[in-house]
Amino acid sequence: VSASAAEDLSLTAAQFASFRALIKEVTGINLGEGKGLMVERRLASRVRALALPGFAAYLEYLKAGHADEVEQFVNAVTTNLTSFFRENHHFDYLAQLLAQRQSAGPAASRRLRIWSAGCSTGEEPYSIAITLCEALDNLDGWDARILATDLDSSVLARAQTAEYTIGHLDRLPRADLRGWFQRGTGANAHKVRVKREAQALITFRQLNLLESWPMSGPFDAIFCRNVMIYFDKETQRRLVDRFAGMLVPGGHLFIGHSESLFNVSDRFRLLGRTIYQKAG
Ligand SMILES: C[S@@+](CC[C@H](N)C(=O)[O-])C[C@H]1O[C@@H](n2cnc3c(N)ncnc32)[C@H](O)[C@@H]1O
């Protein structure tokens, strides 16, 4: 990169403000004031990929309505950090709920719907699927489905492969959970793939949580973890209200470790450690 090109690729405060406004409009994500350098770094690769002279030209390009690039823009600015069995107490709790339903006998419903909203690269929905496979004695006797959605098309594409590098398994909470992953051979020896039985429970779909939702539900549980943290309070309120409308009475909402429904919704009661139950 020549000196003048590098100069062009520094983001001015006014450009940052424009990108922030656009990100908020498209995704609901409320980027902090201090995220200028992050935005500069992540968008510089888009500017280069399009061979544009700088961020001003990139803004114009986005505003001219290049839908493909808006998608790339969103993919570049979203934060997709996740891991298998992250906040494992949620999965322990889910396993207990399933065991209760199972032991309630044939009178209890065998229909089970769970939504992973903001599923990123798939570790969350696969952790849910493995929990189901382990907790239910006979999956064939259940009508169980997991819907996994994200706005970011690139993470969804990765999720759908069900393939991960072996290092992803380092932080599994129990060694025996490795049994749910198949090791690659030959050139793929550093890779693992989630076993088919768990994969088969999940449907992946692209969905912007701020837009309309095509599914009718209702869901028994919704996982929306480490997503709302990026939204402002008003966006959180609207979203959580819509989640309540999508849950069965007594359905559960699992949120991220640094999130809370305090001042966001009174339609849920807190059961403990970021696990909520729809009231009524
Ligand atoms: C930090 S990841 C959380 C992944 C996972 N739920 C977890 O807790 O490990 C946040 C995800 O939310 C997604 N996201 C952000 N805004 C969204 C929106 N408006 N609609 C749908 N997904 C969104 C991002 O693309 C990203 O994959």
PDB file of C-alpha atoms and ligand atoms in Angstrom:
ATOM      1  CA  VAL A   1       0.000   0.000   0.000  1.00  0.00           C
ATOM      2  CA  SER A   2       1.487   3.366  -1.002  1.00  0.00           C
ATOM      3  CA  ALA A   3       1.707   6.178   1.546  1.00  0.00           C
ATOM      4  CA  SER A   4      -1.165   8.090  -0.048  1.00  0.00           C
ATOM      5  CA  ALA A   5      -3.408   5.023  -0.208  1.00  0.00           C
ATOM      6  CA  ALA A   6      -2.687   4.310   3.455  1.00  0.00           C
ATOM      7  CA  GLU A   7      -3.623   7.890   4.266  1.00  0.00           C
ATOM      8  CA  ASP A   8      -6.914   7.462   2.442  1.00  0.00           C
ATOM      9  CA  LEU A   9      -7.635   4.432   4.575  1.00  0.00           C
ATOM     10  CA  SER A  10      -7.796   6.315   7.815  1.00  0.00           C
ATOM     11  CA  LEU A  11     -11.324   6.935   8.990  1.00  0.00           C
ATOM     12  CA  THR A  12     -12.420  10.485   9.868  1.00  0.00           C
ATOM     13  CA  ALA A  13     -14.773  11.154  12.774  1.00  0.00           C
ATOM     14  CA  ALA A  14     -17.525  12.182  10.342  1.00  0.00           C
ATOM     15  CA  GLN A  15     -17.106   8.985   8.305  1.00  0.00           C
ATOM     16  CA  PHE A  16     -17.192   6.898  11.480  1.00  0.00           C
ATOM     17  CA  ALA A  17     -20.444   8.643  12.466  1.00  0.00           C
ATOM     18  CA  SER A  18     -21.940   7.799   9.052  1.00  0.00           C
ATOM     19  CA  PHE A  19     -20.894   4.135   9.292  1.00  0.00           C
ATOM     20  CA  ARG A  20     -22.266   3.943  12.841  1.00  0.00           C
ATOM     21  CA  ALA A  21     -25.615   5.317  11.678  1.00  0.00           C
ATOM     22  CA  LEU A  22     -25.747   2.841   8.805  1.00  0.00           C
ATOM     23  CA  ILE A  23     -24.840  -0.118  11.020  1.00  0.00           C
ATOM     24  CA  LYS A  24     -27.539   0.900  13.482  1.00  0.00           C
ATOM     25  CA  GLU A  25     -30.110   1.256  10.712  1.00  0.00           C
ATOM     26  CA  VAL A  26     -29.369  -2.141   9.158  1.00  0.00           C
ATOM     27  CA  THR A  27     -28.568  -4.307  12.189  1.00  0.00           C
ATOM     28  CA  GLY A  28     -29.697  -2.465  15.324  1.00  0.00           C
ATOM     29  CA  ILE A  29     -26.102  -2.685  16.518  1.00  0.00           C
ATOM     30  CA  ASN A  30     -25.193   0.345  18.569  1.00  0.00           C
ATOM     31  CA  LEU A  31     -21.426   0.684  18.133  1.00  0.00           C
ATOM     32  CA  GLY A  32     -19.671   2.477  20.977  1.00  0.00           C
ATOM     33  CA  GLU A  33     -17.800   5.756  20.443  1.00  0.00           C
ATOM     34  CA  GLY A  34     -14.547   3.909  21.001  1.00  0.00           C
ATOM     35  CA  LYS A  35     -15.003   1.478  18.104  1.00  0.00           C
ATOM     36  CA  GLY A  36     -13.519   3.739  15.415  1.00  0.00           C
ATOM     37  CA  LEU A  37     -10.290   1.801  15.050  1.00  0.00           C
ATOM     38  CA  MET A  38     -12.127  -1.515  14.925  1.00  0.00           C
ATOM     39  CA  VAL A  39     -14.411  -0.214  12.159  1.00  0.00           C
ATOM     40  CA  GLU A  40     -11.445   1.223  10.295  1.00  0.00           C
ATOM     41  CA  ARG A  41      -9.578  -2.097  10.451  1.00  0.00           C
ATOM     42  CA  ARG A  42     -12.561  -4.238   9.480  1.00  0.00           C
ATOM     43  CA  LEU A  43     -13.781  -2.042   6.643  1.00  0.00           C
ATOM     44  CA  ALA A  44     -10.335  -1.346   5.178  1.00  0.00           C
ATOM     45  CA  SER A  45     -10.344  -4.856   3.727  1.00  0.00           C
ATOM     46  CA  ARG A  46     -13.681  -4.139   1.992  1.00  0.00           C
ATOM     47  CA  VAL A  47     -12.354  -0.876   0.548  1.00  0.00           C
ATOM     48  CA  ARG A  48      -9.336  -2.741  -0.802  1.00  0.00           C
ATOM     49  CA  ALA A  49     -11.418  -5.634  -2.116  1.00  0.00           C
ATOM     50  CA  LEU A  50     -13.485  -3.199  -4.165  1.00  0.00           C
ATOM     51  CA  ALA A  51     -10.374  -1.214  -5.173  1.00  0.00           C
ATOM     52  CA  LEU A  52     -12.018   1.992  -3.971  1.00  0.00           C
ATOM     53  CA  PRO A  53      -9.894   5.055  -3.150  1.00  0.00           C
ATOM     54  CA  GLY A  54     -11.047   5.349   0.484  1.00  0.00           C
ATOM     55  CA  PHE A  55     -13.831   5.267   3.060  1.00  0.00           C
ATOM     56  CA  ALA A  56     -15.748   8.205   1.560  1.00  0.00           C
ATOM     57  CA  ALA A  57     -16.076   6.305  -1.706  1.00  0.00           C
ATOM     58  CA  TYR A  58     -17.058   3.150   0.200  1.00  0.00           C
ATOM     59  CA  LEU A  59     -19.855   5.019   1.998  1.00  0.00           C
ATOM     60  CA  GLU A  60     -21.155   6.297  -1.313  1.00  0.00           C
ATOM     61  CA  TYR A  61     -20.984   2.810  -2.754  1.00  0.00           C
ATOM     62  CA  LEU A  62     -23.054   1.417   0.119  1.00  0.00           C
ATOM     63  CA  LYS A  63     -25.579   4.221  -0.083  1.00  0.00           C
ATOM     64  CA  ALA A  64     -25.982   3.657  -3.802  1.00  0.00           C
ATOM     65  CA  GLY A  65     -27.752   0.447  -2.774  1.00  0.00           C
ATOM     66  CA  HIS A  66     -25.324  -2.348  -3.661  1.00  0.00           C
ATOM     67  CA  ALA A  67     -27.181  -5.018  -1.690  1.00  0.00           C
ATOM     68  CA  ASP A  68     -24.360  -7.584  -1.967  1.00  0.00           C
ATOM     69  CA  GLU A  69     -21.926  -5.131  -0.478  1.00  0.00           C
ATOM     70  CA  VAL A  70     -24.328  -4.157   2.320  1.00  0.00           C
ATOM     71  CA  GLU A  71     -24.255  -7.853   3.248  1.00  0.00           C
ATOM     72  CA  GLN A  72     -20.435  -7.888   3.227  1.00  0.00           C
ATOM     73  CA  PHE A  73     -20.434  -4.690   5.270  1.00  0.00           C
ATOM     74  CA  VAL A  74     -22.693  -6.278   7.887  1.00  0.00           C
ATOM     75  CA  ASN A  75     -20.556  -9.420   7.915  1.00  0.00           C
ATOM     76  CA  ALA A  76     -17.461  -7.300   8.486  1.00  0.00           C
ATOM     77  CA  VAL A  77     -18.801  -5.317  11.440  1.00  0.00           C
ATOM     78  CA  THR A  78     -20.636  -8.011  13.415  1.00  0.00           C
ATOM     79  CA  THR A  79     -18.850  -9.656  16.321  1.00  0.00           C
ATOM     80  CA  ASN A  80     -19.223 -13.405  16.069  1.00  0.00           C
ATOM     81  CA  LEU A  81     -17.337 -14.703  19.088  1.00  0.00           C
ATOM     82  CA  THR A  82     -18.857 -17.934  20.401  1.00  0.00           C
ATOM     83  CA  SER A  83     -17.906 -21.394  21.682  1.00  0.00           C
ATOM     84  CA  PHE A  84     -19.373 -24.840  22.333  1.00  0.00           C
ATOM     85  CA  PHE A  85     -21.311 -25.069  25.605  1.00  0.00           C
ATOM     86  CA  ARG A  86     -20.597 -21.424  26.370  1.00  0.00           C
ATOM     87  CA  GLU A  87     -22.215 -20.590  29.716  1.00  0.00           C
ATOM     88  CA  ASN A  88     -22.681 -24.266  30.335  1.00  0.00           C
ATOM     89  CA  HIS A  89     -25.224 -23.839  33.155  1.00  0.00           C
ATOM     90  CA  HIS A  90     -27.787 -23.025  30.417  1.00  0.00           C
ATOM     91  CA  PHE A  91     -27.287 -26.469  28.863  1.00  0.00           C
ATOM     92  CA  ASP A  92     -27.418 -28.191  32.263  1.00  0.00           C
ATOM     93  CA  TYR A  93     -30.696 -26.398  32.904  1.00  0.00           C
ATOM     94  CA  LEU A  94     -32.069 -27.348  29.484  1.00  0.00           C
ATOM     95  CA  ALA A  95     -31.150 -31.002  30.152  1.00  0.00           C
ATOM     96  CA  GLN A  96     -33.126 -30.857  33.420  1.00  0.00           C
ATOM     97  CA  LEU A  97     -36.158 -29.376  31.663  1.00  0.00           C
ATOM     98  CA  LEU A  98     -36.022 -32.142  29.059  1.00  0.00           C
ATOM     99  CA  ALA A  99     -35.667 -34.844  31.709  1.00  0.00           C
ATOM    100  CA  GLN A 100     -38.721 -33.456  33.532  1.00  0.00           C
ATOM    101  CA  ARG A 101     -40.779 -33.405  30.347  1.00  0.00           C
ATOM    102  CA  GLN A 102     -39.664 -36.942  29.531  1.00  0.00           C
ATOM    103  CA  SER A 103     -40.493 -38.326  32.946  1.00  0.00           C
ATOM    104  CA  ALA A 104     -43.924 -36.658  32.881  1.00  0.00           C
ATOM    105  CA  GLY A 105     -45.022 -39.579  30.682  1.00  0.00           C
ATOM    106  CA  PRO A 106     -46.980 -39.756  27.445  1.00  0.00           C
ATOM    107  CA  ALA A 107     -49.488 -37.078  28.472  1.00  0.00           C
ATOM    108  CA  ALA A 108     -46.742 -34.394  28.212  1.00  0.00           C
ATOM    109  CA  SER A 109     -46.220 -32.913  24.767  1.00  0.00           C
ATOM    110  CA  ARG A 110     -43.517 -34.514  22.620  1.00  0.00           C
ATOM    111  CA  ARG A 111     -43.301 -31.430  20.424  1.00  0.00           C
ATOM    112  CA  LEU A 112     -40.164 -29.445  21.134  1.00  0.00           C
ATOM    113  CA  ARG A 113     -39.092 -26.234  19.391  1.00  0.00           C
ATOM    114  CA  ILE A 114     -35.966 -24.307  20.294  1.00  0.00           C
ATOM    115  CA  TRP A 115     -34.641 -21.169  18.608  1.00  0.00           C
ATOM    116  CA  SER A 116     -31.020 -20.096  18.654  1.00  0.00           C
ATOM    117  CA  ALA A 117     -31.356 -16.417  17.670  1.00  0.00           C
ATOM    118  CA  GLY A 118     -27.952 -15.007  16.723  1.00  0.00           C
ATOM    119  CA  CYS A 119     -26.329 -18.430  16.332  1.00  0.00           C
ATOM    120  CA  SER A 120     -23.053 -17.186  14.788  1.00  0.00           C
ATOM    121  CA  THR A 121     -20.841 -20.067  13.556  1.00  0.00           C
ATOM    122  CA  GLY A 122     -23.141 -22.723  15.039  1.00  0.00           C
ATOM    123  CA  GLU A 123     -21.528 -23.712  18.326  1.00  0.00           C
ATOM    124  CA  GLU A 124     -24.654 -22.663  20.249  1.00  0.00           C
ATOM    125  CA  PRO A 125     -27.273 -24.621  18.227  1.00  0.00           C
ATOM    126  CA  TYR A 126     -24.980 -27.682  18.055  1.00  0.00           C
ATOM    127  CA  SER A 127     -24.585 -27.523  21.843  1.00  0.00           C
ATOM    128  CA  ILE A 128     -28.395 -27.441  22.125  1.00  0.00           C
ATOM    129  CA  ALA A 129     -28.694 -30.367  19.697  1.00  0.00           C
ATOM    130  CA  ILE A 130     -26.155 -32.466  21.608  1.00  0.00           C
ATOM    131  CA  THR A 131     -27.998 -31.682  24.859  1.00  0.00           C
ATOM    132  CA  LEU A 132     -31.239 -32.948  23.276  1.00  0.00           C
ATOM    133  CA  CYS A 133     -29.593 -36.098  21.938  1.00  0.00           C
ATOM    134  CA  GLU A 134     -28.150 -36.863  25.368  1.00  0.00           C
ATOM    135  CA  ALA A 135     -31.227 -36.018  27.435  1.00  0.00           C
ATOM    136  CA  LEU A 136     -33.928 -37.744  25.383  1.00  0.00           C
ATOM    137  CA  ASP A 137     -33.911 -41.544  25.518  1.00  0.00           C
ATOM    138  CA  ASN A 138     -35.596 -42.036  22.195  1.00  0.00           C
ATOM    139  CA  LEU A 139     -35.410 -39.096  19.791  1.00  0.00           C
ATOM    140  CA  ASP A 140     -37.698 -40.853  17.317  1.00  0.00           C
ATOM    141  CA  GLY A 141     -40.531 -40.531  19.802  1.00  0.00           C
ATOM    142  CA  TRP A 142     -40.173 -36.732  19.746  1.00  0.00           C
ATOM    143  CA  ASP A 143     -41.019 -34.051  17.232  1.00  0.00           C
ATOM    144  CA  ALA A 144     -37.940 -31.996  18.087  1.00  0.00           C
ATOM    145  CA  ARG A 145     -36.514 -29.169  15.947  1.00  0.00           C
ATOM    146  CA  ILE A 146     -33.985 -26.429  16.476  1.00  0.00           C
ATOM    147  CA  LEU A 147     -34.088 -23.247  14.404  1.00  0.00           C
ATOM    148  CA  ALA A 148     -30.766 -21.425  14.192  1.00  0.00           C
ATOM    149  CA  THR A 149     -30.684 -17.925  12.697  1.00  0.00           C
ATOM    150  CA  ASP A 150     -28.182 -15.139  12.177  1.00  0.00           C
ATOM    151  CA  LEU A 151     -27.994 -11.974  10.168  1.00  0.00           C
ATOM    152  CA  ASP A 152     -24.430 -12.647   9.013  1.00  0.00           C
ATOM    153  CA  SER A 153     -24.396 -14.912   5.949  1.00  0.00           C
ATOM    154  CA  SER A 154     -20.710 -15.831   6.233  1.00  0.00           C
ATOM    155  CA  VAL A 155     -20.999 -17.266   9.760  1.00  0.00           C
ATOM    156  CA  LEU A 156     -24.149 -19.163   8.759  1.00  0.00           C
ATOM    157  CA  ALA A 157     -22.320 -20.765   5.848  1.00  0.00           C
ATOM    158  CA  ARG A 158     -19.623 -21.926   8.233  1.00  0.00           C
ATOM    159  CA  ALA A 159     -22.202 -23.196  10.732  1.00  0.00           C
ATOM    160  CA  GLN A 160     -23.840 -25.301   8.067  1.00  0.00           C
ATOM    161  CA  THR A 161     -20.656 -27.211   7.312  1.00  0.00           C
ATOM    162  CA  ALA A 162     -20.719 -28.483  10.951  1.00  0.00           C
ATOM    163  CA  GLU A 163     -16.914 -28.563  10.673  1.00  0.00           C
ATOM    164  CA  TYR A 164     -14.530 -27.079  13.193  1.00  0.00           C
ATOM    165  CA  THR A 165     -10.827 -27.236  13.867  1.00  0.00           C
ATOM    166  CA  ILE A 166      -9.996 -29.588  16.686  1.00  0.00           C
ATOM    167  CA  GLY A 167      -8.955 -26.723  18.984  1.00  0.00           C
ATOM    168  CA  HIS A 168     -12.638 -25.769  19.241  1.00  0.00           C
ATOM    169  CA  LEU A 169     -13.087 -28.782  21.518  1.00  0.00           C
ATOM    170  CA  ASP A 170     -10.467 -27.685  24.053  1.00  0.00           C
ATOM    171  CA  ARG A 171     -12.944 -25.947  26.306  1.00  0.00           C
ATOM    172  CA  LEU A 172     -15.723 -28.537  26.324  1.00  0.00           C
ATOM    173  CA  PRO A 173     -17.067 -28.807  29.873  1.00  0.00           C
ATOM    174  CA  ARG A 174     -16.865 -32.635  29.851  1.00  0.00           C
ATOM    175  CA  ALA A 175     -14.367 -34.875  28.060  1.00  0.00           C
ATOM    176  CA  ASP A 176     -17.055 -37.353  26.981  1.00  0.00           C
ATOM    177  CA  LEU A 177     -18.733 -34.652  24.864  1.00  0.00           C
ATOM    178  CA  ARG A 178     -15.925 -35.217  22.353  1.00  0.00           C
ATOM    179  CA  GLY A 179     -17.867 -38.331  21.386  1.00  0.00           C
ATOM    180  CA  TRP A 180     -20.339 -36.078  19.505  1.00  0.00           C
ATOM    181  CA  PHE A 181     -17.630 -35.048  17.055  1.00  0.00           C
ATOM    182  CA  GLN A 182     -16.133 -37.145  14.304  1.00  0.00           C
ATOM    183  CA  ARG A 183     -12.426 -36.684  13.648  1.00  0.00           C
ATOM    184  CA  GLY A 184     -11.299 -36.096  10.070  1.00  0.00           C
ATOM    185  CA  THR A 185      -8.688 -38.300   8.451  1.00  0.00           C
ATOM    186  CA  GLY A 186      -5.648 -37.625   6.266  1.00  0.00           C
ATOM    187  CA  ALA A 187      -5.466 -33.961   5.289  1.00  0.00           C
ATOM    188  CA  ASN A 188      -8.508 -33.301   7.523  1.00  0.00           C
ATOM    189  CA  ALA A 189      -6.981 -34.784  10.671  1.00  0.00           C
ATOM    190  CA  HIS A 190      -7.055 -31.351  12.349  1.00  0.00           C
ATOM    191  CA  LYS A 191     -10.806 -31.072  11.802  1.00  0.00           C
ATOM    192  CA  VAL A 192     -13.881 -32.453  13.536  1.00  0.00           C
ATOM    193  CA  ARG A 193     -17.469 -32.654  12.366  1.00  0.00           C
ATOM    194  CA  VAL A 194     -20.590 -32.708  14.522  1.00  0.00           C
ATOM    195  CA  LYS A 195     -22.258 -36.130  14.274  1.00  0.00           C
ATOM    196  CA  ARG A 196     -25.228 -36.436  11.933  1.00  0.00           C
ATOM    197  CA  GLU A 197     -27.717 -37.278  14.660  1.00  0.00           C
ATOM    198  CA  ALA A 198     -27.171 -33.859  16.248  1.00  0.00           C
ATOM    199  CA  GLN A 199     -26.907 -32.013  12.905  1.00  0.00           C
ATOM    200  CA  ALA A 200     -30.231 -33.413  11.746  1.00  0.00           C
ATOM    201  CA  LEU A 201     -32.158 -31.521  14.425  1.00  0.00           C
ATOM    202  CA  ILE A 202     -31.123 -28.083  13.175  1.00  0.00           C
ATOM    203  CA  THR A 203     -32.383 -25.818  10.406  1.00  0.00           C
ATOM    204  CA  PHE A 204     -30.193 -22.798   9.649  1.00  0.00           C
ATOM    205  CA  ARG A 205     -31.749 -19.624   8.233  1.00  0.00           C
ATOM    206  CA  GLN A 206     -30.601 -16.078   7.624  1.00  0.00           C
ATOM    207  CA  LEU A 207     -32.725 -13.670   9.642  1.00  0.00           C
ATOM    208  CA  ASN A 208     -32.356 -10.075  10.779  1.00  0.00           C
ATOM    209  CA  LEU A 209     -33.922  -9.918  14.244  1.00  0.00           C
ATOM    210  CA  LEU A 210     -35.072  -6.362  13.576  1.00  0.00           C
ATOM    211  CA  GLU A 211     -37.147  -7.339  10.562  1.00  0.00           C
ATOM    212  CA  SER A 212     -40.280  -9.475  10.289  1.00  0.00           C
ATOM    213  CA  TRP A 213     -40.050 -13.143  11.272  1.00  0.00           C
ATOM    214  CA  PRO A 214     -41.462 -15.723   8.865  1.00  0.00           C
ATOM    215  CA  MET A 215     -41.871 -18.526  11.413  1.00  0.00           C
ATOM    216  CA  SER A 216     -45.004 -18.997  13.450  1.00  0.00           C
ATOM    217  CA  GLY A 217     -43.577 -20.783  16.498  1.00  0.00           C
ATOM    218  CA  PRO A 218     -44.419 -21.183  19.252  1.00  0.00           C
ATOM    219  CA  PHE A 219     -41.077 -22.070  20.805  1.00  0.00           C
ATOM    220  CA  ASP A 220     -40.467 -23.861  24.087  1.00  0.00           C
ATOM    221  CA  ALA A 221     -37.187 -22.027  24.537  1.00  0.00           C
ATOM    222  CA  ILE A 222     -35.264 -19.212  22.876  1.00  0.00           C
ATOM    223  CA  PHE A 223     -31.518 -18.729  23.221  1.00  0.00           C
ATOM    224  CA  CYS A 224     -30.588 -15.138  22.399  1.00  0.00           C
ATOM    225  CA  ARG A 225     -27.227 -14.782  24.049  1.00  0.00           C
ATOM    226  CA  ASN A 226     -24.619 -12.081  23.584  1.00  0.00           C
ATOM    227  CA  VAL A 227     -26.640 -10.431  20.820  1.00  0.00           C
ATOM    228  CA  MET A 228     -28.799  -7.846  22.614  1.00  0.00           C
ATOM    229  CA  ILE A 229     -25.713  -6.426  24.276  1.00  0.00           C
ATOM    230  CA  TYR A 230     -25.046  -4.570  21.015  1.00  0.00           C
ATOM    231  CA  PHE A 231     -28.556  -3.049  20.825  1.00  0.00           C
ATOM    232  CA  ASP A 232     -29.893   0.057  22.545  1.00  0.00           C
ATOM    233  CA  LYS A 233     -32.582  -0.296  25.254  1.00  0.00           C
ATOM    234  CA  GLU A 234     -35.500   0.517  22.956  1.00  0.00           C
ATOM    235  CA  THR A 235     -34.412  -2.103  20.408  1.00  0.00           C
ATOM    236  CA  GLN A 236     -33.953  -4.619  23.261  1.00  0.00           C
ATOM    237  CA  ARG A 237     -37.471  -3.858  24.569  1.00  0.00           C
ATOM    238  CA  ARG A 238     -39.117  -4.411  21.209  1.00  0.00           C
ATOM    239  CA  LEU A 239     -37.129  -7.603  20.599  1.00  0.00           C
ATOM    240  CA  VAL A 240     -37.826  -9.163  23.997  1.00  0.00           C
ATOM    241  CA  ASP A 241     -41.509  -8.334  23.661  1.00  0.00           C
ATOM    242  CA  ARG A 242     -41.543 -10.156  20.324  1.00  0.00           C
ATOM    243  CA  PHE A 243     -39.705 -13.113  21.905  1.00  0.00           C
ATOM    244  CA  ALA A 244     -42.431 -13.284  24.577  1.00  0.00           C
ATOM    245  CA  GLY A 245     -45.021 -13.467  21.782  1.00  0.00           C
ATOM    246  CA  MET A 246     -43.115 -16.377  20.206  1.00  0.00           C
ATOM    247  CA  LEU A 247     -42.877 -18.511  23.374  1.00  0.00           C
ATOM    248  CA  VAL A 248     -45.382 -20.990  24.798  1.00  0.00           C
ATOM    249  CA  PRO A 249     -46.765 -20.010  28.221  1.00  0.00           C
ATOM    250  CA  GLY A 250     -44.015 -20.886  30.703  1.00  0.00           C
ATOM    251  CA  GLY A 251     -41.423 -20.971  27.880  1.00  0.00           C
ATOM    252  CA  HIS A 252     -37.806 -20.107  28.607  1.00  0.00           C
ATOM    253  CA  LEU A 253     -35.513 -17.339  27.408  1.00  0.00           C
ATOM    254  CA  PHE A 254     -31.757 -17.716  27.847  1.00  0.00           C
ATOM    255  CA  ILE A 255     -29.679 -14.536  27.519  1.00  0.00           C
ATOM    256  CA  GLY A 256     -25.959 -13.694  27.715  1.00  0.00           C
ATOM    257  CA  HIS A 257     -23.936 -13.491  30.927  1.00  0.00           C
ATOM    258  CA  SER A 258     -23.652  -9.697  30.781  1.00  0.00           C
ATOM    259  CA  GLU A 259     -27.255  -9.090  29.694  1.00  0.00           C
ATOM    260  CA  SER A 260     -30.370  -8.543  31.781  1.00  0.00           C
ATOM    261  CA  LEU A 261     -34.105  -7.979  31.273  1.00  0.00           C
ATOM    262  CA  PHE A 262     -34.131  -5.399  34.065  1.00  0.00           C
ATOM    263  CA  ASN A 263     -35.898  -2.317  32.635  1.00  0.00           C
ATOM    264  CA  VAL A 264     -36.373  -4.216  29.376  1.00  0.00           C
ATOM    265  CA  SER A 265     -39.413  -6.439  29.970  1.00  0.00           C
ATOM    266  CA  ASP A 266     -41.818  -7.419  32.729  1.00  0.00           C
ATOM    267  CA  ARG A 267     -43.224 -10.360  30.778  1.00  0.00           C
ATOM    268  CA  PHE A 268     -40.595 -12.716  32.204  1.00  0.00           C
ATOM    269  CA  ARG A 269     -39.520 -13.826  35.650  1.00  0.00           C
ATOM    270  CA  LEU A 270     -35.891 -14.449  36.446  1.00  0.00           C
ATOM    271  CA  LEU A 271     -35.227 -18.049  37.446  1.00  0.00           C
ATOM    272  CA  GLY A 272     -31.532 -17.410  38.072  1.00  0.00           C
ATOM    273  CA  ARG A 273     -28.284 -16.781  36.205  1.00  0.00           C
ATOM    274  CA  THR A 274     -29.675 -15.244  32.997  1.00  0.00           C
ATOM    275  CA  ILE A 275     -32.453 -17.838  32.652  1.00  0.00           C
ATOM    276  CA  TYR A 276     -35.936 -16.342  32.318  1.00  0.00           C
ATOM    277  CA  GLN A 277     -39.416 -17.836  32.133  1.00  0.00           C
ATOM    278  CA  LYS A 278     -42.336 -16.268  30.355  1.00  0.00           C
ATOM    279  CA  ALA A 279     -44.910 -15.281  32.939  1.00  0.00           C
ATOM    280  CA  GLY A 280     -48.466 -16.536  32.449  1.00  0.00           C
TER     281      GLY A 280
HETATM  282  C1  LIG B   1     -21.301 -12.552  19.798  1.00  0.00           C
HETATM  283  S1  LIG B   1     -22.277 -13.513  18.675  1.00  0.00           S
HETATM  284  C2  LIG B   1     -23.160 -14.559  19.836  1.00  0.00           C
HETATM  285  C3  LIG B   1     -23.226 -16.010  19.395  1.00  0.00           C
HETATM  286  C4  LIG B   1     -23.911 -16.963  20.355  1.00  0.00           C
HETATM  287  N1  LIG B   1     -25.309 -16.610  20.550  1.00  0.00           N
HETATM  288  C5  LIG B   1     -23.182 -17.026  21.667  1.00  0.00           C
HETATM  289  O1  LIG B   1     -23.670 -16.478  22.655  1.00  0.00           O
HETATM  290  O2  LIG B   1     -22.115 -17.629  21.746  1.00  0.00           O
HETATM  291  C6  LIG B   1     -23.535 -12.330  18.170  1.00  0.00           C
HETATM  292  C7  LIG B   1     -24.237 -12.711  16.880  1.00  0.00           C
HETATM  293  O3  LIG B   1     -25.394 -11.886  16.716  1.00  0.00           O
HETATM  294  C8  LIG B   1     -25.552 -11.638  15.336  1.00  0.00           C
HETATM  295  N2  LIG B   1     -26.400 -10.441  15.142  1.00  0.00           N
HETATM  296  C9  LIG B   1     -26.096  -9.140  15.371  1.00  0.00           C
HETATM  297  N3  LIG B   1     -27.103  -8.338  15.031  1.00  0.00           N
HETATM  298  C10 LIG B   1     -28.098  -9.146  14.562  1.00  0.00           C
HETATM  299  C11 LIG B   1     -29.402  -8.898  14.043  1.00  0.00           C
HETATM  300  N4  LIG B   1     -29.920  -7.666  13.923  1.00  0.00           N
HETATM  301  N5  LIG B   1     -30.131  -9.983  13.637  1.00  0.00           N
HETATM  302  C12 LIG B   1     -29.628 -11.230  13.748  1.00  0.00           C
HETATM  303  N6  LIG B   1     -28.410 -11.525  14.224  1.00  0.00           N
HETATM  304  C13 LIG B   1     -27.645 -10.496  14.628  1.00  0.00           C
HETATM  305  C14 LIG B   1     -24.133 -11.461  14.832  1.00  0.00           C
HETATM  306  O4  LIG B   1     -24.036 -11.667  13.432  1.00  0.00           O
HETATM  307  C15 LIG B   1     -23.371 -12.508  15.650  1.00  0.00           C
HETATM  308  O5  LIG B   1     -23.206 -13.713  14.948  1.00  0.00           O
END
